[in-house]
Amino acid sequence: MDSAARLPELDQIPQDKSQTKDVKRKAISSPYFHRLQRKHFLMFDVLPVLGVILAGIMAFYIPVSGVDIGLFIAFWALTGIGVSVGYHRYFTHRSFKARPAVAVTLTILGSMAGQGALLSWVAMHRRHHELSDQPGDPHSPNLQGPGFKGLIKGLVHSHFTWMKEHDYPNVAYYAPDLIRDPLIAKTARHYYTWVILGLVAPAILGGLLSQSLWGVVSGFLWGGAVRMFVVGHIIWSINSLLHRFGTRPYQSRDHSRNGGLFGLFTFGESWHNNHHAFPESPSFGLQWAAFDPGYWFIRGLSLVGLTWDLRVPTVQRRTSRKKRNVQTQQ
């Protein structure tokens, strides 16, 4: 569980075409995978939109209850933490160490978000860091041409449509540490079971708490479909908006930017330039006053011995990566 999988540093990203071509061989373009991607896109990216529409229509006839709001918030927080703390900070970047029970729980919670199976998600994100905003990056908004048209096409691609069909990163290359972990590999294989759990659990709780059949339907919509829609767009906005807009306090060879005002709602993910500058850090905000609920959660677990070895960069290291002139910000 504690074996660390190190990503290439940003200064090791391929800078010439021959190197980029070699990296592309680490991904697979296959009609079989494309069919699976379109199926997943329809089920967990498109259908939740219909759930949002249905919930909105029904709200005109039956007011949204406190139970509905509570279920939405609870499952938004649980699945968001599963993606941000589990999928991203722990499994992709190994930015801290955790007890096996914590790792399994984070696998299940992250899977419930419907963002993709763990090994595929990790492989995809490690490839993103390897080729951030360069050819081969699966969801860069900066590769669709110049001008306003290129901007809009890039944002739409990186936020949503890239998931419909894309090269599939070689999991054996990008995530060998997860393949070798029998407990996590076994848990991750039940991805669709956990996604269904994320939809059924709020429905059951809604029925029990409201003592009504309508509570089952409403719980499914607000704690399941609407929650999945919101969490999904929060995560995707990091890919799209924060590679085009925001501040860039740290040196990086991509276009990652910070949108710190949204840190609370994105579980700290919106400190995106910070993250790309220090991908090994479990803290994305990097400062005590920054809104970073994901890191607060990790710190809370560390206080009771469930996580440890939190490798937050020192002040000296952060200072050394600060931008020194306007030219480096281009």
Coordinates of C-alpha atoms in Angstrom, one line a residue:
M1 CA 0.0 0.0 0.0
D2 CA 2.8 2.4 0.7
S3 CA 5.0 1.9 -2.3
A4 CA 5.3 5.4 -3.9
A5 CA 4.8 5.8 -7.7
R6 CA 6.7 8.9 -8.7
L7 CA 5.6 11.0 -11.7
P8 CA 8.1 12.7 -14.0
E9 CA 9.1 16.2 -12.8
L10 CA 7.8 19.0 -15.0
D11 CA 11.2 19.7 -16.3
Q12 CA 11.3 16.1 -17.7
I13 CA 8.3 16.6 -19.9
P14 CA 9.2 15.8 -23.6
Q15 CA 10.0 19.0 -25.4
D16 CA 10.6 17.8 -29.0
K17 CA 8.4 15.9 -31.5
S18 CA 10.4 12.7 -31.4
Q19 CA 10.0 12.4 -27.6
T20 CA 6.3 13.2 -27.8
K21 CA 5.9 10.5 -30.4
D22 CA 7.5 8.0 -28.1
V23 CA 5.1 9.0 -25.3
K24 CA 2.1 8.6 -27.6
R25 CA 2.9 4.9 -27.8
K26 CA 2.0 4.6 -24.2
A27 CA -1.6 5.1 -25.1
I28 CA -4.0 2.9 -27.1
S29 CA -6.4 4.0 -29.8
S30 CA -8.9 1.2 -30.1
P31 CA -12.5 0.9 -31.4
Y32 CA -13.2 -1.4 -28.5
F33 CA -12.1 1.1 -25.9
H34 CA -13.9 3.9 -27.8
R35 CA -17.2 1.9 -27.5
L36 CA -16.7 1.5 -23.8
Q37 CA -15.9 5.2 -23.4
R38 CA -19.0 6.3 -25.3
K39 CA -21.1 3.9 -23.1
H40 CA -19.6 5.4 -19.9
F41 CA -20.0 8.9 -21.3
L42 CA -23.7 8.3 -21.9
M43 CA -24.4 6.6 -18.6
F44 CA -22.6 8.8 -16.2
D45 CA -22.0 12.1 -18.0
V46 CA -25.1 12.6 -20.1
L47 CA -27.9 10.8 -18.2
P48 CA -27.3 12.8 -15.0
V49 CA -28.3 15.9 -17.0
L50 CA -31.7 14.3 -17.5
G51 CA -31.8 13.7 -13.7
V52 CA -31.1 17.4 -13.0
I53 CA -33.9 18.4 -15.5
L54 CA -36.3 15.9 -13.9
A55 CA -35.5 17.1 -10.4
G56 CA -36.0 20.7 -11.4
I57 CA -39.4 20.0 -12.9
M58 CA -40.6 18.0 -10.0
A59 CA -39.5 20.7 -7.6
F60 CA -42.3 22.9 -9.0
Y61 CA -44.8 20.3 -7.7
I62 CA -43.2 19.0 -4.5
P63 CA -40.9 21.4 -2.7
V64 CA -37.3 20.3 -2.2
S65 CA -37.0 19.1 1.4
G66 CA -34.4 19.3 4.0
V67 CA -33.7 15.6 3.6
D68 CA -33.1 16.2 -0.1
I69 CA -30.6 19.0 0.6
G70 CA -28.9 17.0 3.3
L71 CA -28.5 14.0 1.1
F72 CA -27.1 16.1 -1.8
I73 CA -24.6 17.8 0.5
A74 CA -23.6 14.5 2.2
F75 CA -23.0 12.6 -1.0
W76 CA -21.4 15.6 -2.7
A77 CA -18.9 15.8 0.1
L78 CA -18.3 12.0 0.3
T79 CA -17.8 11.4 -3.4
G80 CA -15.9 14.7 -3.9
I81 CA -13.4 13.7 -1.1
G82 CA -13.2 10.3 -2.7
V83 CA -12.0 11.8 -6.0
S84 CA -9.9 14.7 -4.7
V85 CA -8.3 12.9 -1.7
G86 CA -8.5 9.3 -2.9
Y87 CA -8.2 9.2 -6.7
H88 CA -6.1 12.3 -7.1
R89 CA -3.9 13.0 -4.1
Y90 CA -3.4 9.5 -2.7
F91 CA -3.5 7.1 -5.6
T92 CA -2.3 9.3 -8.5
H93 CA 0.4 11.3 -6.7
R94 CA 1.1 9.2 -3.6
S95 CA 1.3 12.5 -1.6
F96 CA 0.7 10.8 1.7
K97 CA 0.5 7.3 3.2
A98 CA -2.6 5.7 4.6
R99 CA -3.9 2.6 6.3
P100 CA -5.4 -0.1 4.0
A101 CA -8.9 0.6 5.4
V102 CA -8.6 4.3 4.4
A103 CA -7.4 3.4 0.9
V104 CA -10.2 1.0 0.3
T105 CA -12.8 3.5 1.6
L106 CA -11.4 6.2 -0.7
T107 CA -11.5 3.8 -3.6
I108 CA -15.2 3.1 -3.0
L109 CA -16.1 6.8 -2.4
G110 CA -14.2 7.9 -5.5
S111 CA -15.8 5.2 -7.6
M112 CA -19.3 6.3 -6.4
A113 CA -18.7 9.7 -8.2
G114 CA -18.9 8.0 -11.5
Q115 CA -15.7 9.6 -12.8
G116 CA -14.3 6.3 -14.1
A117 CA -12.6 3.2 -12.7
L118 CA -9.7 3.9 -10.4
L119 CA -6.8 2.4 -12.5
S120 CA -8.0 4.2 -15.7
W121 CA -8.5 7.5 -13.9
V122 CA -5.0 7.3 -12.3
A123 CA -3.4 6.4 -15.6
M124 CA -5.2 9.2 -17.4
H125 CA -4.2 11.8 -14.8
R126 CA -0.6 10.7 -14.7
R127 CA -0.5 11.0 -18.5
H128 CA -2.0 14.5 -18.2
H129 CA 0.8 15.6 -15.9
E130 CA 3.4 14.0 -18.2
L131 CA 2.1 15.9 -21.2
S132 CA 0.2 18.8 -19.7
D133 CA -1.0 21.2 -22.5
Q134 CA 1.1 19.3 -25.1
P135 CA 0.0 16.9 -27.8
G136 CA -1.1 13.7 -26.0
D137 CA -2.6 15.5 -23.1
P138 CA -6.1 13.9 -23.1
H139 CA -8.0 17.1 -21.9
S140 CA -6.0 20.2 -22.6
P141 CA -8.1 23.3 -23.6
N142 CA -5.1 24.8 -25.4
L143 CA -4.7 22.5 -28.4
Q144 CA -7.7 23.3 -30.5
G145 CA -6.3 26.2 -32.5
P146 CA -5.9 30.0 -32.1
G147 CA -8.4 32.8 -31.6
F148 CA -11.8 32.9 -30.0
K149 CA -13.0 29.8 -32.0
G150 CA -10.0 27.8 -30.7
L151 CA -10.7 29.0 -27.2
I152 CA -14.4 27.8 -27.2
K153 CA -13.5 24.5 -28.9
G154 CA -10.8 23.9 -26.4
L155 CA -13.0 24.6 -23.4
V156 CA -15.8 22.4 -24.7
H157 CA -13.3 19.6 -25.5
S158 CA -11.5 19.7 -22.2
H159 CA -14.6 20.1 -20.0
F160 CA -16.9 17.5 -21.6
T161 CA -16.5 16.0 -25.0
W162 CA -13.0 14.5 -24.7
M163 CA -14.5 11.8 -22.5
K164 CA -16.6 10.5 -25.4
E165 CA -13.6 9.1 -27.3
H166 CA -9.9 9.3 -26.5
D167 CA -6.7 7.4 -26.5
Y168 CA -6.6 5.0 -23.6
P169 CA -3.4 5.2 -21.5
N170 CA -1.6 2.0 -20.9
V171 CA -2.5 1.1 -17.4
A172 CA 0.4 -1.4 -17.1
Y173 CA 2.8 1.5 -17.8
Y174 CA 1.1 4.4 -15.9
A175 CA -0.3 2.6 -12.9
P176 CA 1.8 -0.6 -12.2
D177 CA 1.8 0.2 -8.4
L178 CA -2.0 -0.2 -8.3
I179 CA -2.0 -3.3 -10.4
R180 CA 0.4 -4.9 -7.9
D181 CA -1.7 -4.0 -4.9
P182 CA -4.2 -6.9 -4.6
L183 CA -6.5 -5.2 -2.1
I184 CA -6.9 -2.0 -4.2
A185 CA -7.0 -3.9 -7.5
K186 CA -9.8 -6.2 -6.2
T187 CA -11.8 -3.3 -4.8
A188 CA -11.4 -1.2 -8.0
R189 CA -12.7 -4.1 -10.1
H190 CA -16.2 -3.6 -8.7
Y191 CA -16.4 0.0 -10.0
Y192 CA -19.9 -0.3 -11.4
T193 CA -21.1 -1.8 -8.1
W194 CA -19.8 1.3 -6.2
V195 CA -21.4 3.7 -8.8
I196 CA -24.7 1.9 -8.3
L197 CA -24.2 2.1 -4.5
G198 CA -23.8 5.9 -4.9
L199 CA -27.2 6.1 -6.5
V200 CA -29.1 3.5 -4.4
A201 CA -27.8 4.6 -1.0
P202 CA -29.3 8.1 -1.1
A203 CA -32.5 6.6 -2.4
I204 CA -32.8 4.2 0.5
L205 CA -31.9 6.8 3.0
G206 CA -34.4 9.2 1.5
G207 CA -37.1 6.7 1.8
L208 CA -36.2 5.8 5.4
L209 CA -35.8 9.4 6.6
S210 CA -39.0 10.6 5.0
Q211 CA -41.0 7.4 5.5
S212 CA -42.4 7.7 1.9
L213 CA -42.0 6.3 -1.5
W214 CA -41.5 9.8 -2.8
G215 CA -38.5 10.1 -0.5
V216 CA -36.9 7.2 -2.4
V217 CA -37.3 8.9 -5.8
S218 CA -36.3 12.3 -4.4
G219 CA -33.3 10.8 -2.6
F220 CA -32.2 9.1 -5.8
L221 CA -32.5 12.4 -7.8
W222 CA -30.8 14.8 -5.3
G223 CA -28.3 12.5 -3.6
G224 CA -27.6 10.5 -6.8
A225 CA -28.2 12.1 -10.2
V226 CA -27.9 15.8 -9.3
R227 CA -25.0 15.2 -7.0
M228 CA -23.2 13.2 -9.7
F229 CA -23.8 16.0 -12.2
V230 CA -22.5 18.7 -9.8
V231 CA -19.4 16.7 -8.7
G232 CA -18.6 15.9 -12.3
H233 CA -18.7 19.5 -13.5
I234 CA -16.6 20.6 -10.5
I235 CA -13.9 18.2 -11.5
W236 CA -14.1 18.9 -15.2
S237 CA -13.9 22.7 -14.6
I238 CA -10.4 22.1 -13.3
N239 CA -9.4 20.6 -16.6
S240 CA -11.0 23.3 -18.7
L241 CA -11.3 26.7 -16.9
L242 CA -8.1 26.4 -14.8
H243 CA -5.9 25.8 -17.8
R244 CA -7.1 29.0 -19.4
F245 CA -8.1 31.5 -16.6
G246 CA -6.7 32.4 -13.2
T247 CA -3.4 33.3 -11.5
R248 CA 0.0 31.7 -12.0
P249 CA 2.2 32.3 -9.0
Y250 CA 4.5 29.4 -9.7
Q251 CA 6.7 28.3 -12.6
S252 CA 5.4 25.5 -14.7
R253 CA 5.7 24.4 -18.3
D254 CA 1.9 24.2 -18.8
H255 CA -0.9 26.7 -18.5
S256 CA -2.3 25.6 -15.1
R257 CA -3.8 28.4 -13.0
N258 CA -5.2 29.0 -9.6
G259 CA -8.9 29.9 -9.0
G260 CA -8.6 30.1 -5.2
L261 CA -12.0 31.7 -4.6
F262 CA -13.5 28.3 -5.6
G263 CA -11.3 26.2 -3.3
L264 CA -14.1 25.5 -0.8
F265 CA -16.5 24.1 -3.5
T266 CA -13.8 22.2 -5.4
F267 CA -12.3 20.5 -2.3
G268 CA -9.2 22.5 -2.9
E269 CA -8.7 21.4 -6.4
S270 CA -8.9 24.9 -7.8
W271 CA -5.4 25.7 -6.5
H272 CA -4.3 24.1 -9.8
N273 CA -1.1 26.0 -10.5
N274 CA 0.1 25.2 -7.0
H275 CA -0.7 21.5 -7.7
H276 CA 1.1 21.4 -11.0
A277 CA 4.2 23.1 -9.4
F278 CA 4.2 20.7 -6.5
P279 CA 2.3 17.5 -7.6
E280 CA 3.7 15.5 -4.7
S281 CA 2.1 17.8 -2.1
P282 CA -1.1 16.7 -0.3
S283 CA -1.9 20.4 0.3
F284 CA -3.0 22.2 -2.8
G285 CA -3.6 25.6 -1.1
L286 CA 0.0 25.5 0.4
Q287 CA -0.9 28.0 3.1
W288 CA -2.9 27.7 6.3
A289 CA -5.5 30.3 5.2
A290 CA -6.2 28.7 1.8
F291 CA -9.5 26.9 1.3
D292 CA -8.5 23.3 0.8
P293 CA -11.0 20.9 2.3
G294 CA -9.2 17.9 0.8
Y295 CA -6.1 18.7 2.8
W296 CA -8.1 19.4 5.9
F297 CA -9.5 15.9 5.6
I298 CA -6.1 14.4 5.2
R299 CA -4.8 16.4 8.2
G300 CA -7.7 15.3 10.3
L301 CA -7.0 11.6 9.5
S302 CA -3.3 12.2 10.3
L303 CA -4.3 13.3 13.8
V304 CA -5.7 9.9 14.6
G305 CA -2.9 8.0 12.9
L306 CA -4.8 6.9 9.7
T307 CA -2.6 9.0 7.4
W308 CA 1.1 10.0 7.7
D309 CA 4.1 11.2 5.7
L310 CA 2.4 14.3 4.4
R311 CA 5.1 15.8 2.1
V312 CA 4.1 19.5 1.9
P313 CA 6.9 21.6 0.2
T314 CA 8.9 23.8 2.5
V315 CA 8.7 27.6 2.3
Q316 CA 12.2 27.7 0.8
R317 CA 11.1 25.3 -2.0
R318 CA 8.0 27.2 -2.7
T319 CA 9.9 30.5 -2.8
S320 CA 12.3 29.0 -5.3
R321 CA 9.5 28.1 -7.7
K322 CA 7.9 31.5 -7.5
K323 CA 7.7 33.5 -10.8
R324 CA 10.3 36.1 -10.9
N325 CA 9.4 38.2 -13.9
V326 CA 6.6 38.8 -16.4
Q327 CA 8.4 36.8 -19.1
T328 CA 8.1 33.6 -17.2
Q329 CA 4.3 34.1 -16.9
Q330 CA 3.8 33.8 -20.6

